[in-house]
XYZ file of C-alpha atoms in Angstrom:
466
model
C 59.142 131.538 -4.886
C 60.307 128.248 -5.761
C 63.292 128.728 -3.093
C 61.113 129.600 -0.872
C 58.770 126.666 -1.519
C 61.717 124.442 -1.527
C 62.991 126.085 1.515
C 59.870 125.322 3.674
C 59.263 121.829 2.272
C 62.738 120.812 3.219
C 62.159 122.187 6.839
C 59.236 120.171 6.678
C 60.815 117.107 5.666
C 63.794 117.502 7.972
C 61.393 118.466 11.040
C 59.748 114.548 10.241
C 63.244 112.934 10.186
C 63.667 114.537 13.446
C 60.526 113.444 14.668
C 61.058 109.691 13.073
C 64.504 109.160 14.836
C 63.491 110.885 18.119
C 60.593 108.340 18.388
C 63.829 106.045 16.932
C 65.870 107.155 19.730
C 63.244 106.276 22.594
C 62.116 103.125 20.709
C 65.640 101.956 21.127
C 65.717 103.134 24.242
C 62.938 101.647 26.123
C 62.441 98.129 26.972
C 60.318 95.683 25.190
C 58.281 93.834 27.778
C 56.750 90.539 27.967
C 53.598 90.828 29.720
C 51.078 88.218 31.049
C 47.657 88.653 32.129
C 46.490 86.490 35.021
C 44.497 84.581 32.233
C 47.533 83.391 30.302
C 47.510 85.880 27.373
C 50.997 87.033 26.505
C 51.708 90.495 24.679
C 54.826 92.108 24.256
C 54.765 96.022 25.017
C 56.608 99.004 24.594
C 55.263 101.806 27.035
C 55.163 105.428 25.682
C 53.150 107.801 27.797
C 54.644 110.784 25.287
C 50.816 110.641 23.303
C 47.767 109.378 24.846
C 47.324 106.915 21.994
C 47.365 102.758 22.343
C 48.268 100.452 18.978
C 47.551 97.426 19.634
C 48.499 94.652 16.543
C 47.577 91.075 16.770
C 47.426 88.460 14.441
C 46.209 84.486 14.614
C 48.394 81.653 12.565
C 46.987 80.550 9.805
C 45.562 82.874 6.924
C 43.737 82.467 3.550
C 46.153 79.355 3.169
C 43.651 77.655 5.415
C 40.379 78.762 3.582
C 38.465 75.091 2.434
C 38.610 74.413 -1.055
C 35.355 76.022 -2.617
C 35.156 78.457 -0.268
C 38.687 80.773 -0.993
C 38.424 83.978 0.191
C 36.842 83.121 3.746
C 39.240 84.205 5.311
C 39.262 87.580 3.606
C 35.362 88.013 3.678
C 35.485 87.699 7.459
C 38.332 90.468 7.447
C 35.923 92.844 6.256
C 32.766 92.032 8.508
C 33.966 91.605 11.838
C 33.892 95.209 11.996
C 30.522 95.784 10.516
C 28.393 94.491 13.589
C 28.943 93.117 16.847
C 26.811 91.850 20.239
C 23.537 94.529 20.427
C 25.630 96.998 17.458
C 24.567 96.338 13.960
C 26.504 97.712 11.311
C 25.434 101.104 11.094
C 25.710 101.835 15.272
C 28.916 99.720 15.554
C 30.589 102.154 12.962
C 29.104 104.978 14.334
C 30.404 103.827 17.948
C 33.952 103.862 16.246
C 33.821 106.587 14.422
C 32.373 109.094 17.892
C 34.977 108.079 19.990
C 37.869 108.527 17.515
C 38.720 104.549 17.275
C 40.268 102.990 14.545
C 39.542 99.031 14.251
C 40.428 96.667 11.268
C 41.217 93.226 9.996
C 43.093 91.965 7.214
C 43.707 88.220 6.166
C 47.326 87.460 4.123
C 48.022 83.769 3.138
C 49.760 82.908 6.253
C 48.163 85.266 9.561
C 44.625 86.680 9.842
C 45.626 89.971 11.447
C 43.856 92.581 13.619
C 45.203 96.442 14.216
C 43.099 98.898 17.059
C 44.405 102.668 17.738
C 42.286 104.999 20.504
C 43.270 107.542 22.171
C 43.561 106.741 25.869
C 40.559 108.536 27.265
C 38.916 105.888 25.197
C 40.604 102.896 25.710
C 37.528 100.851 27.204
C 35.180 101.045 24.521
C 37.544 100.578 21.950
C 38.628 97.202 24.328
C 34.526 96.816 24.298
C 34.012 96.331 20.352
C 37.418 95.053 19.930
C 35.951 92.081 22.154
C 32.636 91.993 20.730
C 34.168 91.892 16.883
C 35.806 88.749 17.813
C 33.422 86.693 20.058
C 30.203 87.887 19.225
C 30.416 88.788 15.375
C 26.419 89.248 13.848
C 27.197 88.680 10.370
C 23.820 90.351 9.205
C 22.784 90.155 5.860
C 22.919 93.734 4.498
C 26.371 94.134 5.686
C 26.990 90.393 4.669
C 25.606 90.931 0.993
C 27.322 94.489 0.377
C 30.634 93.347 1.133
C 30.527 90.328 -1.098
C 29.362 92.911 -3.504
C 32.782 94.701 -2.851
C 34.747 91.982 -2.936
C 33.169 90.689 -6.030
C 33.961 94.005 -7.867
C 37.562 93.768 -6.686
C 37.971 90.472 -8.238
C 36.223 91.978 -11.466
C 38.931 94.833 -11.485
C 41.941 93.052 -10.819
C 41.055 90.394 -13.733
C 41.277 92.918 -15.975
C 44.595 94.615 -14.154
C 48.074 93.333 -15.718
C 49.560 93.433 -12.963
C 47.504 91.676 -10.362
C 47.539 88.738 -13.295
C 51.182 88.536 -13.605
C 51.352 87.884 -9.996
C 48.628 85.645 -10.123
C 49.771 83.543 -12.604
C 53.177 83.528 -11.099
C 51.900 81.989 -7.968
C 49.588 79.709 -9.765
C 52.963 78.310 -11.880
C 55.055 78.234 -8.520
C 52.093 76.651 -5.988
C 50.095 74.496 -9.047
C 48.849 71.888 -6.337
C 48.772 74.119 -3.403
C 47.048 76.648 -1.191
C 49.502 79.207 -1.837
C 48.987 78.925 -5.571
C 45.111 80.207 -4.863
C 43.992 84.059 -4.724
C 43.504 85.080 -1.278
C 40.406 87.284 -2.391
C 38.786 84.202 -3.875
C 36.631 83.694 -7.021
C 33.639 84.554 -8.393
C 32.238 81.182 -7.842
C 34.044 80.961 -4.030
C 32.371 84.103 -2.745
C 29.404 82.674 -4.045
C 29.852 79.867 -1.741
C 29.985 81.568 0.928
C 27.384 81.974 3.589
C 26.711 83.019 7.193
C 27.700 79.359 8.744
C 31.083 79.803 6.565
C 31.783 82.396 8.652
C 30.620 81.493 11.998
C 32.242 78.201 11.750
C 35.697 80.228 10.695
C 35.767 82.732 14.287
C 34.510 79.931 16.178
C 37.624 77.496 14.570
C 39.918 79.942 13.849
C 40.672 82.662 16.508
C 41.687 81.221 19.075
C 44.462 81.919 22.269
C 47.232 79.251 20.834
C 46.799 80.845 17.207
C 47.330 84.530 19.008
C 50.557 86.857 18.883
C 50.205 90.559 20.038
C 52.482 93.693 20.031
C 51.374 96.784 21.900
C 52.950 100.507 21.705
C 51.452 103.474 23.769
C 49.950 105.094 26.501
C 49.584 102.288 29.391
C 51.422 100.214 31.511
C 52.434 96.488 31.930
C 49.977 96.245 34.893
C 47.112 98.044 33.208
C 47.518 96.523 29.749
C 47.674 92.649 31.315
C 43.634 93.493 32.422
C 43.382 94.796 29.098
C 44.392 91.414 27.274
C 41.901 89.272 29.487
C 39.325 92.106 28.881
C 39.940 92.112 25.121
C 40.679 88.698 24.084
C 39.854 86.822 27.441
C 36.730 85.052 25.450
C 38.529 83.161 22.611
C 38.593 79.923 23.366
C 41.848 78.205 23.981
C 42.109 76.257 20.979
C 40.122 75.198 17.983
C 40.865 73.456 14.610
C 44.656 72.269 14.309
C 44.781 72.364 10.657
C 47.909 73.243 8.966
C 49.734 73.751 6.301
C 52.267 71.749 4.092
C 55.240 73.065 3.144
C 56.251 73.210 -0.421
C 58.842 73.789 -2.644
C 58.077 76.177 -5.886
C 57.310 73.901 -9.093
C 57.941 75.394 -12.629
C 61.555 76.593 -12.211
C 62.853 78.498 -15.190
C 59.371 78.513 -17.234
C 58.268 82.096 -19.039
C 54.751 82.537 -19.892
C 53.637 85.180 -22.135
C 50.020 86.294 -21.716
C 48.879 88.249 -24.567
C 47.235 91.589 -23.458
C 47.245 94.851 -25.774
C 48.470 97.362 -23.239
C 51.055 99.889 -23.937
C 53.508 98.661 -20.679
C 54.418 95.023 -20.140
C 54.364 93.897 -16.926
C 56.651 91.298 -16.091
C 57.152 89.393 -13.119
C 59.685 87.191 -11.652
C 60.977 84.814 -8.731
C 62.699 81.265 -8.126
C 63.667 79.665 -4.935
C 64.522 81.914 -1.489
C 65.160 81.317 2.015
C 62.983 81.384 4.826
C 63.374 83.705 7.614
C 65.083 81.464 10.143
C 67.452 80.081 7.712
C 70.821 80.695 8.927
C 72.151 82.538 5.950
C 68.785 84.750 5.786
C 70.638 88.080 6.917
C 73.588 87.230 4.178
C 70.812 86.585 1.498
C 69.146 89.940 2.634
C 71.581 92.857 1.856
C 73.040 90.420 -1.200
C 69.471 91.126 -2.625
C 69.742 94.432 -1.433
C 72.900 94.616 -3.793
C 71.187 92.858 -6.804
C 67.401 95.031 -6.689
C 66.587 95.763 -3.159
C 68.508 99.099 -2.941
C 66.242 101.019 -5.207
C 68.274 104.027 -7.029
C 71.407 101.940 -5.804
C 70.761 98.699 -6.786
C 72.390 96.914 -9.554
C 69.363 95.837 -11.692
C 68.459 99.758 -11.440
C 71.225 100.803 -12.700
C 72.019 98.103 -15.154
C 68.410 98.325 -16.432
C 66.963 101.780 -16.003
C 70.022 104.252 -15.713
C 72.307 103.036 -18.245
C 70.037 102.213 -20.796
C 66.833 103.901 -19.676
C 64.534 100.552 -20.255
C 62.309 100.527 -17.685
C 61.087 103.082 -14.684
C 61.626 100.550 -12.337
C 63.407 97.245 -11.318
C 63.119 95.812 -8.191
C 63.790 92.113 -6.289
C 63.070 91.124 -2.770
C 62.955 88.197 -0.208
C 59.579 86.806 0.058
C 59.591 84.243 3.032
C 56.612 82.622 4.268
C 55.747 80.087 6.781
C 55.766 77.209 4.144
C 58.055 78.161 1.165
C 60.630 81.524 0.589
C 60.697 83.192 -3.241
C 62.986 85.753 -4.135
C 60.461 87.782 -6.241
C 60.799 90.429 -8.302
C 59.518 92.617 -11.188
C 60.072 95.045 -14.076
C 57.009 97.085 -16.300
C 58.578 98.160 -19.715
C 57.151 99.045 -23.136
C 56.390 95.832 -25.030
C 60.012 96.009 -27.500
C 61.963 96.474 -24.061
C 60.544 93.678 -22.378
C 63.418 91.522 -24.213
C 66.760 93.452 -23.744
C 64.884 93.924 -19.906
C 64.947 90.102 -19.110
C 68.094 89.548 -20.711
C 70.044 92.125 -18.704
C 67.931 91.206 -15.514
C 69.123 87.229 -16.216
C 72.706 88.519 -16.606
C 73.109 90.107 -13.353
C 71.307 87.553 -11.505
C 74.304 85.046 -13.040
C 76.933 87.981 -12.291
C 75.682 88.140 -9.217
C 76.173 84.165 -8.469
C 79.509 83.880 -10.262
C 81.107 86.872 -8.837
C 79.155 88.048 -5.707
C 79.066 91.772 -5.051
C 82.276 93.355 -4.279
C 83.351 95.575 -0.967
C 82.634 98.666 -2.016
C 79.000 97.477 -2.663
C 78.871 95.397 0.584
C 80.130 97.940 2.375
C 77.336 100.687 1.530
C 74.842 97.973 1.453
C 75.104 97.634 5.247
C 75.440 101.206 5.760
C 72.175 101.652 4.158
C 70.444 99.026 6.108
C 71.668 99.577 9.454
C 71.029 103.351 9.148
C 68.046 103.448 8.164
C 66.616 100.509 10.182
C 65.439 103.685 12.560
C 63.168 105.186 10.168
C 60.857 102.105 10.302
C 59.737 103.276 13.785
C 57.823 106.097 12.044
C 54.810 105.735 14.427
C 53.550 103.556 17.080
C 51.339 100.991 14.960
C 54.447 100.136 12.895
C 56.217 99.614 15.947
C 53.592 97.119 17.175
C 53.572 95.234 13.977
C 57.005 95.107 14.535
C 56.341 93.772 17.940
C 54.045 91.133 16.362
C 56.248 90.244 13.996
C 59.069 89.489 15.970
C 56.786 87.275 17.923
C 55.782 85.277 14.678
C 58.811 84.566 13.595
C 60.633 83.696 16.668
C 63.257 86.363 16.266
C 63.664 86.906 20.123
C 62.034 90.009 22.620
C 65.736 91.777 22.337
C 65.641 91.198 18.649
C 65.704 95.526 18.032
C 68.917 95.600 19.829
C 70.715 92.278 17.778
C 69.224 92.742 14.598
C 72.363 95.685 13.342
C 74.682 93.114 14.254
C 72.862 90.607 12.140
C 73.873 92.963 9.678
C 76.788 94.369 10.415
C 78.223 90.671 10.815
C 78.162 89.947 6.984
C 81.378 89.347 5.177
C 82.073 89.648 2.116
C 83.358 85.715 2.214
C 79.632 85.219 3.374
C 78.121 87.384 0.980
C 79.733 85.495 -1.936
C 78.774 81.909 -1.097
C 74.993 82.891 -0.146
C 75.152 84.345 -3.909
C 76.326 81.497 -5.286
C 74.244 79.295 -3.389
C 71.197 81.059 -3.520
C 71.183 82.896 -7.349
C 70.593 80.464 -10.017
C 69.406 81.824 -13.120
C 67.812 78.634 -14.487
C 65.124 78.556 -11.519
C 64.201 82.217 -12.541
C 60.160 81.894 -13.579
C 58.478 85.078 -15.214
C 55.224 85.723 -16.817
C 54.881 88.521 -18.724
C 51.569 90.292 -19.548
C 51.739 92.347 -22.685
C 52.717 92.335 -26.246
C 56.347 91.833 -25.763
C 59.481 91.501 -28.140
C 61.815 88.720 -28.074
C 60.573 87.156 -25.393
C 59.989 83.221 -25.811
C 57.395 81.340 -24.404
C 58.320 77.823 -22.767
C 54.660 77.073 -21.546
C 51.431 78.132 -21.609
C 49.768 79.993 -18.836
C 47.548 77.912 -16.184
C 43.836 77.619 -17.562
C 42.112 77.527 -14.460
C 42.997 78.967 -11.273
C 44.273 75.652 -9.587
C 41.841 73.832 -7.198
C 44.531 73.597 -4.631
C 44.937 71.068 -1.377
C 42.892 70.318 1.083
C 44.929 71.308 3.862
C 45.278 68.151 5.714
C 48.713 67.542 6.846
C 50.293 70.532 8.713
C 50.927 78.379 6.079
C 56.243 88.930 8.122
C 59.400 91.245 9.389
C 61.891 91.402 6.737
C 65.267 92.359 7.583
């Protein structure tokens, strides 16, 4: 039986992969077009009448990194109402409206973009473009829907005080960012939801979403001609600009620092991260699969199998590239019973200086870009992801041909290249961790923030990895 099983679930799995590259295969193959509509709003679009479906992913500069001080978490609140009543649709017949003809409609804010994502089938396209305009010019903002999702949000902040994990990472970015908006929760606090009223959030869609803040990506069932009515249809009503605050950029303070907070769990949870690049630096692609090396590879990498396989001290180790729009971490993590935590860090400091000093060899380069190039395709697992990839590209200026370059990004790194990026980029002594726990041998050099830092009024000018 358990043949069998294994038999069928392998068919299974192999009939996705198929399904994943052939969608791969046409992705590749079709042209990414640049679309206008006759009232200036650009999209880029990839046309696939296969499905009637339409993804449509759009995002405006600008995130929680913008929210005023004493009100953090604006931008996230209005994430979670526009879609909860709209023009003549209160809450309950707006969701209803979405829900009876099959149309899927969200927002999300991250510190940098507030983002948008709408999926219909095609047979439905113009009432999903319908509330997708009404959510963003004429959002109601009514009280019960207004008052239950600040009661969500408030129990999410509740629940991840009391999660180890969501305070490592907090107090990581409240060591790295101390006098600056990225150093504040995105969710906000008890006391900033508070804050927070109706005006709040009129004054944020009326300031905030607006055309020269707008990218979008679009995959599915319609054409360039079709989809450029679409975008003055949908969008057509933003005004054309609005506030021109921005963000400074910063560089992480705190370098090297570990903070213990004492917590009596059985697993420590330990983060990690010191200086990165951001994503148009020119040695972003070399610092990619050099990370991939050191803890981006998963079951390959060398912090997996320095830490976990050899000596079996932790389920998993992982590091990554984190760039945003103002700053670029290399970030990483490790969750360990409390007397591993120290022989953990130690052997994750030691290959982070290997890893400078020697740089990975050719064997290791070699797969690493194997890996990456091959399974770029299996990204393009469904049409939204292929939008968002769309949109990203868009945000970060990587170019409308960018699908068809970005292998040879890859494929282009030597192993000359990958050895000064390491050395250039790897620096144990800016590694900062905060561990959360009761953990062994592990030495405090600070204490953890107090308060959650007021941050900056932003005053003076806030993604698609590899």
């Amino acid at each position: 039986m358990l043949h069998l099983r294994f038999l069928r679930l392998s068919a299974v799995a192999g009939l996705a992969l198929l399904t994943i590259l052939s969608l791969a295969a046409s992705v590749r193959a079709a042209e990414v077009q640049k679309v206008l509509s006759p009232g200036g709003i650009e999209a880029w679009l990839i046309e696939d009448h296969g499905n009637p479906i339409l993804a449509i992913e759009f995002a405006f500069s600008g995130g929680a990194a913008l929210d005023p001080v004493g009100k953090e978490g604006l931008a996230n609140m209005v994430s979670g109402l526009l879609d909860e009543g709209a023009g003549s649709y209160d809450s309950t017949a707006f969701r209803t409206a979405l829900e009876n003809n099959s149309i899927s409609l969200s927002y999300s804010a991250t510190k940098d973009t507030f983002s948008g994502s709408l999926r219909t089938l095609t047979r439905n396209r113009e009432k999903a473009v319908e509330l997708l305009r009404l959510s963003l010019t004429e959002p109601r903002f009514d009280a019960e829907p207004l008052e239950r999702i600040k009661a969500q949000i408030l129990t999410g902040i509740a629940r991840r005080e009391k999660d180890p994990d969501a305070l490592a990472g907090r107090t990581l970015w409240q060591l790295l960012y101390p006098d600056h908006a990225y150093g504040r929760e995105t969710s906000g606090t008890v006391d900033s939801i508070a804050a927070i009223d109706s005006e709040d959030l009129r004054a944020f869609v009326a300031e905030r979403l607006n055309l020269k803040r707008l990218k979008i990506g679009v995959v599915g069932d319609i054409t360039a001609s079709e989809l450029a009515s679409l975008l003055d249809e949908a969008f057509g009503a933003l005004p054309a600009a609005g506030d021109t605050t921005l963000v400074a950029d910063v560089a992480p303070a705190n370098l090297g620092e570990t903070v213990v907070i004492d917590a009596p769990i059985p697993q420590s949870i330990v983060a990690f991260a010191q200086p990165g690049l951001k994503r148009d630096d020119p040695d972003y692609y070399v610092a990619y699969v050099v990370n991939h090396i050191l803890g981006g590879g998963g079951f390959t990498s060398r912090l997996f199998a320095e830490v976990r396989e050899k000596r079996g001290l932790a389920y998993s180790v992982y590091s990554y590239l984190l760039p945003l729009d103002h700053t670029a971490l290399v970030y990483g993590g490790v969750a360990t019973a409390g007397e591993r935590v120290g022989d953990s860090l130690n052997l994750i400091r030691a290959e982070w200086e290997r890893l400078a000093e020697e740089g990975p060899t050719a064997e290791e380069l070699e797969a690493a870009k194997t890996y990456l190039t091959g399974s770029f395709p299996l990204r393009f697992s469904n049409s939204g992801r292929i939008a968002g990839m769309l949109l990203g590209m868009q945000i970060e200026n990587l170019g409308i041909d960018y699908l068809e370059r970005r292998n040879d990004y890859i494929d282009a790194v030597t192993l000359e290249d990958a050895r000064r990026v390491a050395r250039k980029l790897f620096d144990v002594k800016n590694l900062t961790v905060v561990v959360v726990g009761q953990p062994q041998n592990v030495v405090p050099t600070r204490a953890a923030p107090e308060e959650p830092p007021a941050g900056q009024p932003a005053d003076t000018e806030g993604k698609t990895q590899g």
